[in-house]
């Protein structure tokens, strides 16, 4: 089982993830229409590019925009969650050992101590996000079971990873559960709202181009 | 019955149809007929398949329901933070639902959609600035209005307004002859005080072609006179077209895209006919939005720019004050505390907030910013057609409270609002809530302060 989930199934998961992500990018760009969207995407390129970059970068920095600053606690947890979600799996020592063993190369790694901290941070942040969805009326009202499921899918690899690494009871069970939950997340990315993994950048760039080219950006930079 | 006599899927295109609607006071019969209007599912779905592209599909798909758009929405704030007023909810429960059901929605649903699209959103686009993904519910709501219009579910006043544009190429029943007569009348009324004053009509090759809101010749002709006098004092070489003089678009608020195109094509034809160096729009936000920002796309211009470089009135004023074309008497500056309404259409969506501040530095001693201000300012409460729809008057009056409180918080009793919709909303706000404020366009204020060159004096 371990050989299967870290072999063919892992290849399949990464392939689905990669092809799915590329598909979303291509579909998004192909679906842009200057006439329908009413944005002159291919004209005024310096303004479009500047608008897109400013839009992505201001929102990529914690507290970089008024909306992030208006919601300081949420912003803190959302950034911790996403930073942990991205950095931990890529730079974990155990993952890079497997990478070298199976695919012949590895990346820079972080110590297990920091990996533990990041993992705990992701789990705590996930709990916060769930509590927030329940506690705030306007968020609860628009939240569906699907939203909770996505938090679960995102946090599961970290919970199972923590349990496997610290060899709580049945190591074999938890390591397989860990790998499977990671693969579920990779496969879920192209098929669910987790596609915001890449569509965040497409959407942010697009609205940046809209404001940058058409809605006043050629007169004055919008302050996000 | 599938389609009524007054309420149907066809746009108003003839004077007879228009008059029949106008005779139906408050749209009584119109709304009664709407209760039985069939939804053409095939046409609705076909329109969506052709026009709902990756931008909007992505917005609807990746909205994570984080709720950050809530506090950005003045209607959410005005309605006691009702969760049904959260932008994400409003668009997902309407456009999102129509798409999920592939257009198979019924009459009751479409009437709910109409109510949401016109009484729960003014298309101010503020939510786009607060969403981590940049989801612009205002843009989607505009699209939704287009779907509603195509199916006949549109407020009575908007149906009439779109019809006006198709028949008159103006938002009101003002003909080209009426417009020219108004200009001549304003010259006659003022030429004694301003010798040599003129309103050149259809003059070719001028520096400025000036265009206005139909409300001015119809209800506030003195605004035309004020513009003429200021251009006269500034020494501008300017003209107005006899056809293509009106640059607003109730069709944009109605979601009648074909009428939007017709309207801007008329103005752009005037630009080409008269070849001015610049076009200047009067003190109106949605006119600037429709004619300068959105208009080129309706007209099919790939550059996204009108045929002639076009400016909002605040740009002309800022330039005239900075360059000295207009000189103001410093002793006549506004001394009392005064605030400025940053309109959604030419500030947040037009980038002109600096021009407004240049003007305020010239005309006011105690300028007090609203909080928030510039592109982050809130809608006046009456935008997107909200001011003009009787069915939603109660909702509009509630919506005014956010702006009321913003104004009161500045400590100023005087509001400068160079936009017809904002001006109307603030006037109505005072009538309803009696908070003791005054409001003004720029033109009358400038005329009180401007130093008149000797050679122009009576």
Short mmCIF file of N, CA, C and O in Angstrom, two decimals, chain A residues 66-149:
data_model
loop_
_atom_site.label_atom_id
_atom_site.label_comp_id
_atom_site.label_asym_id
_atom_site.label_seq_id
_atom_site.Cartn_x
_atom_site.Cartn_y
_atom_site.Cartn_z
N UNK A 66 -6.07 47.95 2.36
CA UNK A 66 -6.99 48.44 3.39
C UNK A 66 -7.86 47.31 3.95
O UNK A 66 -8.13 47.25 5.14
N UNK A 67 -8.28 46.41 3.07
CA UNK A 67 -9.14 45.31 3.51
C UNK A 67 -8.40 44.39 4.48
O UNK A 67 -8.95 43.97 5.49
N UNK A 68 -7.13 44.09 4.17
CA UNK A 68 -6.34 43.27 5.10
C UNK A 68 -6.18 44.01 6.43
O UNK A 68 -6.32 43.43 7.50
N UNK A 69 -5.91 45.31 6.35
CA UNK A 69 -5.68 46.08 7.57
C UNK A 69 -6.96 46.24 8.39
O UNK A 69 -6.91 46.33 9.62
N UNK A 70 -8.10 46.28 7.70
CA UNK A 70 -9.37 46.42 8.42
C UNK A 70 -9.74 45.18 9.22
O UNK A 70 -10.58 45.24 10.11
N UNK A 71 -9.12 44.04 8.88
CA UNK A 71 -9.45 42.76 9.53
C UNK A 71 -8.17 42.11 10.03
O UNK A 71 -7.78 41.05 9.54
N UNK A 72 -7.49 42.73 11.00
CA UNK A 72 -6.13 42.33 11.36
C UNK A 72 -6.00 40.89 11.86
O UNK A 72 -5.02 40.22 11.54
N UNK A 73 -6.95 40.42 12.64
CA UNK A 73 -6.83 39.07 13.20
C UNK A 73 -7.03 38.04 12.09
O UNK A 73 -6.24 37.10 11.94
N UNK A 74 -8.08 38.23 11.31
CA UNK A 74 -8.34 37.33 10.18
C UNK A 74 -7.13 37.30 9.24
O UNK A 74 -6.70 36.24 8.80
N UNK A 75 -6.59 38.48 8.96
CA UNK A 75 -5.45 38.57 8.05
C UNK A 75 -4.26 37.78 8.58
O UNK A 75 -3.60 37.04 7.84
N UNK A 76 -4.01 37.92 9.87
CA UNK A 76 -2.89 37.18 10.48
C UNK A 76 -3.07 35.68 10.28
O UNK A 76 -2.17 34.99 9.80
N UNK A 77 -4.26 35.18 10.61
CA UNK A 77 -4.48 33.74 10.51
C UNK A 77 -4.49 33.26 9.07
O UNK A 77 -3.98 32.17 8.76
N UNK A 78 -5.06 34.06 8.17
CA UNK A 78 -5.14 33.61 6.77
C UNK A 78 -3.75 33.54 6.15
O UNK A 78 -3.44 32.63 5.37
N UNK A 79 -2.88 34.49 6.53
CA UNK A 79 -1.52 34.45 5.98
C UNK A 79 -0.70 33.32 6.59
O UNK A 79 0.04 32.63 5.88
N UNK A 80 -0.84 33.13 7.90
CA UNK A 80 -0.14 32.02 8.55
C UNK A 80 -0.57 30.69 7.92
O UNK A 80 0.25 29.84 7.58
N UNK A 81 -1.88 30.56 7.75
CA UNK A 81 -2.43 29.34 7.15
C UNK A 81 -1.83 29.09 5.77
O UNK A 81 -1.34 28.00 5.47
N UNK A 82 -1.85 30.12 4.93
CA UNK A 82 -1.39 29.93 3.55
C UNK A 82 0.13 29.78 3.47
O UNK A 82 0.63 29.00 2.66
N UNK A 83 0.86 30.51 4.30
CA UNK A 83 2.32 30.38 4.28
C UNK A 83 2.71 28.97 4.71
O UNK A 83 3.52 28.30 4.07
N UNK A 84 2.08 28.50 5.80
CA UNK A 84 2.35 27.15 6.26
C UNK A 84 1.96 26.10 5.23
O UNK A 84 2.69 25.13 4.99
N UNK A 85 0.83 26.34 4.60
CA UNK A 85 0.30 25.40 3.61
C UNK A 85 1.25 25.22 2.43
O UNK A 85 1.34 24.14 1.85
N UNK A 86 1.95 26.30 2.08
CA UNK A 86 2.81 26.26 0.90
C UNK A 86 4.24 25.85 1.25
O UNK A 86 4.84 25.00 0.60
N UNK A 87 4.78 26.47 2.30
CA UNK A 87 6.20 26.26 2.62
C UNK A 87 6.47 24.89 3.21
O UNK A 87 7.43 24.21 2.83
N UNK A 88 5.64 24.46 4.16
CA UNK A 88 5.94 23.22 4.88
C UNK A 88 6.09 22.02 3.96
O UNK A 88 7.13 21.34 4.00
N UNK A 89 5.11 21.72 3.12
CA UNK A 89 5.26 20.51 2.29
C UNK A 89 6.42 20.58 1.31
O UNK A 89 7.01 19.55 0.97
N UNK A 90 6.76 21.79 0.85
CA UNK A 90 7.82 21.89 -0.15
C UNK A 90 9.20 21.72 0.47
O UNK A 90 10.09 21.12 -0.14
N UNK A 91 9.38 22.23 1.68
CA UNK A 91 10.72 22.26 2.26
C UNK A 91 10.95 21.28 3.42
O UNK A 91 11.99 21.32 4.07
N UNK A 92 9.98 20.41 3.65
CA UNK A 92 10.11 19.43 4.73
C UNK A 92 11.23 18.43 4.40
O UNK A 92 11.35 17.97 3.27
N UNK A 93 12.04 18.11 5.41
CA UNK A 93 13.17 17.19 5.19
C UNK A 93 12.71 15.83 4.67
O UNK A 93 13.26 15.31 3.70
N UNK A 94 11.70 15.27 5.31
CA UNK A 94 11.22 13.94 4.93
C UNK A 94 10.74 13.93 3.48
O UNK A 94 11.01 12.98 2.73
N UNK A 95 10.05 14.99 3.08
CA UNK A 95 9.56 15.07 1.70
C UNK A 95 10.72 15.14 0.72
O UNK A 95 10.69 14.55 -0.36
N UNK A 96 11.77 15.88 1.11
CA UNK A 96 12.89 16.03 0.19
C UNK A 96 13.74 14.76 0.10
O UNK A 96 14.37 14.50 -0.92
N UNK A 97 13.73 13.97 1.17
CA UNK A 97 14.39 12.65 1.10
C UNK A 97 13.70 11.78 0.06
O UNK A 97 14.34 11.14 -0.78
N UNK A 98 12.37 11.80 0.11
CA UNK A 98 11.59 11.01 -0.86
C UNK A 98 11.80 11.54 -2.27
O UNK A 98 11.94 10.78 -3.23
N UNK A 99 11.84 12.85 -2.37
CA UNK A 99 12.04 13.48 -3.67
C UNK A 99 13.35 13.01 -4.30
O UNK A 99 13.41 12.66 -5.47
N UNK A 100 14.42 13.01 -3.51
CA UNK A 100 15.72 12.59 -4.02
C UNK A 100 15.70 11.11 -4.37
O UNK A 100 16.20 10.69 -5.42
N UNK A 101 15.07 10.32 -3.50
CA UNK A 101 15.02 8.87 -3.70
C UNK A 101 14.22 8.50 -4.95
O UNK A 101 14.62 7.65 -5.74
N UNK A 102 13.07 9.18 -5.13
CA UNK A 102 12.18 8.80 -6.24
C UNK A 102 12.43 9.58 -7.51
O UNK A 102 12.28 9.04 -8.61
N UNK A 103 12.74 10.86 -7.38
CA UNK A 103 12.81 11.70 -8.58
C UNK A 103 14.18 12.29 -8.81
O UNK A 103 14.41 13.02 -9.76
N UNK A 104 15.13 11.95 -7.92
CA UNK A 104 16.51 12.28 -8.19
C UNK A 104 16.99 13.67 -7.82
O UNK A 104 18.13 14.01 -8.10
N UNK A 105 16.14 14.48 -7.23
CA UNK A 105 16.62 15.80 -6.80
C UNK A 105 15.91 16.20 -5.53
O UNK A 105 14.87 15.64 -5.19
N UNK A 106 16.48 17.18 -4.83
CA UNK A 106 15.77 17.70 -3.65
C UNK A 106 16.00 19.19 -3.54
O UNK A 106 16.84 19.76 -4.22
N UNK A 107 15.20 19.82 -2.67
CA UNK A 107 15.27 21.26 -2.51
C UNK A 107 15.90 21.60 -1.18
O UNK A 107 16.22 20.74 -0.38
N UNK A 108 16.06 22.89 -0.94
CA UNK A 108 16.43 23.40 0.38
C UNK A 108 15.43 22.85 1.40
O UNK A 108 14.26 22.68 1.09
N UNK A 109 15.92 22.57 2.61
CA UNK A 109 15.01 22.04 3.62
C UNK A 109 15.02 22.88 4.89
O UNK A 109 15.98 23.60 5.17
N UNK A 110 13.94 22.77 5.65
CA UNK A 110 13.85 23.42 6.95
C UNK A 110 13.92 22.34 8.02
O UNK A 110 13.62 21.18 7.77
N UNK A 111 14.32 22.73 9.21
CA UNK A 111 14.47 21.74 10.27
C UNK A 111 13.10 21.24 10.72
O UNK A 111 12.09 21.90 10.52
N UNK A 112 13.11 20.06 11.34
CA UNK A 112 11.86 19.47 11.79
C UNK A 112 11.19 20.33 12.87
O UNK A 112 9.97 20.34 13.00
N UNK A 113 12.00 21.06 13.61
CA UNK A 113 11.45 21.95 14.64
C UNK A 113 10.56 23.01 14.00
O UNK A 113 9.43 23.22 14.42
N UNK A 114 11.11 23.66 12.97
CA UNK A 114 10.31 24.71 12.31
C UNK A 114 9.13 24.11 11.56
O UNK A 114 8.06 24.71 11.49
N UNK A 115 9.34 22.92 11.01
CA UNK A 115 8.23 22.25 10.32
C UNK A 115 7.09 21.98 11.29
O UNK A 115 5.92 22.14 10.96
N UNK A 116 7.45 21.57 12.51
CA UNK A 116 6.42 21.32 13.53
C UNK A 116 5.66 22.60 13.85
O UNK A 116 4.44 22.60 13.99
N UNK A 117 6.41 23.69 14.01
CA UNK A 117 5.77 24.97 14.33
C UNK A 117 4.81 25.37 13.22
O UNK A 117 3.68 25.76 13.47
N UNK A 118 5.28 25.27 11.97
CA UNK A 118 4.43 25.64 10.84
C UNK A 118 3.19 24.74 10.76
O UNK A 118 2.09 25.20 10.49
N UNK A 119 3.40 23.46 11.02
CA UNK A 119 2.27 22.52 10.97
C UNK A 119 1.23 22.87 12.03
O UNK A 119 0.03 22.92 11.75
N UNK A 120 1.71 23.11 13.24
CA UNK A 120 0.79 23.50 14.31
C UNK A 120 0.08 24.81 13.97
O UNK A 120 -1.11 24.98 14.23
N UNK A 121 0.84 25.74 13.37
CA UNK A 121 0.27 27.03 12.99
C UNK A 121 -0.86 26.84 11.97
O UNK A 121 -1.89 27.50 12.05
N UNK A 122 -0.64 25.95 11.01
CA UNK A 122 -1.68 25.68 10.01
C UNK A 122 -2.93 25.12 10.68
O UNK A 122 -4.05 25.54 10.39
N UNK A 123 -2.72 24.18 11.60
CA UNK A 123 -3.86 23.54 12.26
C UNK A 123 -4.62 24.56 13.13
O UNK A 123 -5.85 24.63 13.08
N UNK A 124 -3.88 25.36 13.87
CA UNK A 124 -4.51 26.38 14.71
C UNK A 124 -5.28 27.38 13.84
O UNK A 124 -6.40 27.77 14.15
N UNK A 125 -4.66 27.79 12.74
CA UNK A 125 -5.32 28.74 11.83
C UNK A 125 -6.59 28.14 11.24
O UNK A 125 -7.60 28.83 11.11
N UNK A 126 -6.52 26.86 10.89
CA UNK A 126 -7.71 26.20 10.34
C UNK A 126 -8.84 26.21 11.37
O UNK A 126 -10.01 26.45 11.03
N UNK A 127 -8.48 25.97 12.62
CA UNK A 127 -9.49 25.99 13.69
C UNK A 127 -10.08 27.40 13.81
O UNK A 127 -11.30 27.57 13.92
N UNK A 128 -9.20 28.40 13.76
CA UNK A 128 -9.69 29.79 13.82
C UNK A 128 -10.66 30.08 12.67
O UNK A 128 -11.72 30.69 12.88
N UNK A 129 -10.30 29.65 11.46
CA UNK A 129 -11.15 29.93 10.30
C UNK A 129 -12.51 29.26 10.45
O UNK A 129 -13.54 29.82 10.05
N UNK A 130 -12.52 28.07 11.04
CA UNK A 130 -13.79 27.38 11.26
C UNK A 130 -14.62 28.13 12.31
O UNK A 130 -15.81 28.37 12.13
N UNK A 131 -13.96 28.51 13.41
CA UNK A 131 -14.66 29.24 14.47
C UNK A 131 -15.22 30.55 13.92
O UNK A 131 -16.37 30.92 14.21
N UNK A 132 -14.43 31.23 13.10
CA UNK A 132 -14.87 32.50 12.52
C UNK A 132 -16.10 32.32 11.65
O UNK A 132 -17.03 33.14 11.69
N UNK A 133 -16.11 31.24 10.88
CA UNK A 133 -17.27 30.98 10.01
C UNK A 133 -18.53 30.75 10.82
O UNK A 133 -19.64 31.06 10.38
N UNK A 134 -18.36 30.20 12.02
CA UNK A 134 -19.51 29.93 12.87
C UNK A 134 -19.92 31.17 13.65
O UNK A 134 -21.10 31.48 13.81
N UNK A 135 -18.91 31.92 14.11
CA UNK A 135 -19.17 33.01 15.06
C UNK A 135 -19.71 34.28 14.41
O UNK A 135 -20.50 34.99 15.02
N UNK A 136 -19.26 34.59 13.19
CA UNK A 136 -19.67 35.85 12.56
C UNK A 136 -20.92 35.59 11.72
O UNK A 136 -20.89 34.80 10.78
N UNK A 137 -21.99 36.30 12.03
CA UNK A 137 -23.27 36.05 11.37
C UNK A 137 -23.19 36.18 9.85
O UNK A 137 -23.71 35.34 9.12
N UNK A 138 -22.54 37.27 9.39
CA UNK A 138 -22.53 37.49 7.94
C UNK A 138 -21.68 36.46 7.21
O UNK A 138 -21.89 36.24 6.02
N UNK A 139 -20.74 35.83 7.92
CA UNK A 139 -19.94 34.78 7.29
C UNK A 139 -20.68 33.45 7.39
O UNK A 139 -20.74 32.68 6.43
N UNK A 140 -21.26 33.18 8.55
CA UNK A 140 -22.02 31.95 8.74
C UNK A 140 -23.12 31.83 7.71
O UNK A 140 -23.36 30.77 7.15
N UNK A 141 -23.78 32.97 7.46
CA UNK A 141 -24.93 32.99 6.55
C UNK A 141 -24.56 32.54 5.14
O UNK A 141 -25.35 31.90 4.45
N UNK A 142 -23.36 32.92 4.69
CA UNK A 142 -22.96 32.57 3.32
C UNK A 142 -22.07 31.33 3.26
O UNK A 142 -21.62 30.94 2.19
N UNK A 143 -21.80 30.72 4.41
CA UNK A 143 -20.95 29.52 4.45
C UNK A 143 -21.78 28.27 4.23
O UNK A 143 -22.89 28.15 4.74
N UNK A 144 -21.25 27.34 3.45
CA UNK A 144 -21.93 26.06 3.23
C UNK A 144 -21.02 24.93 3.69
O UNK A 144 -19.85 25.15 4.00
N UNK A 145 -21.56 23.70 3.69
CA UNK A 145 -20.78 22.53 4.09
C UNK A 145 -19.52 22.41 3.23
O UNK A 145 -18.45 21.99 3.71
N UNK A 146 -19.65 22.80 1.98
CA UNK A 146 -18.53 22.75 1.04
C UNK A 146 -17.35 23.57 1.54
O UNK A 146 -16.19 23.18 1.41
N UNK A 147 -17.63 24.72 2.15
CA UNK A 147 -16.55 25.58 2.65
C UNK A 147 -15.79 24.88 3.79
O UNK A 147 -14.57 24.98 3.89
N UNK A 148 -16.55 24.19 4.65
CA UNK A 148 -15.89 23.46 5.75
C UNK A 148 -15.09 22.29 5.20
O UNK A 148 -13.99 22.00 5.67
N UNK A 149 -15.64 21.62 4.19
CA UNK A 149 -14.95 20.49 3.57
C UNK A 149 -13.59 20.92 3.02
O UNK A 149 -12.59 20.22 3.18
#
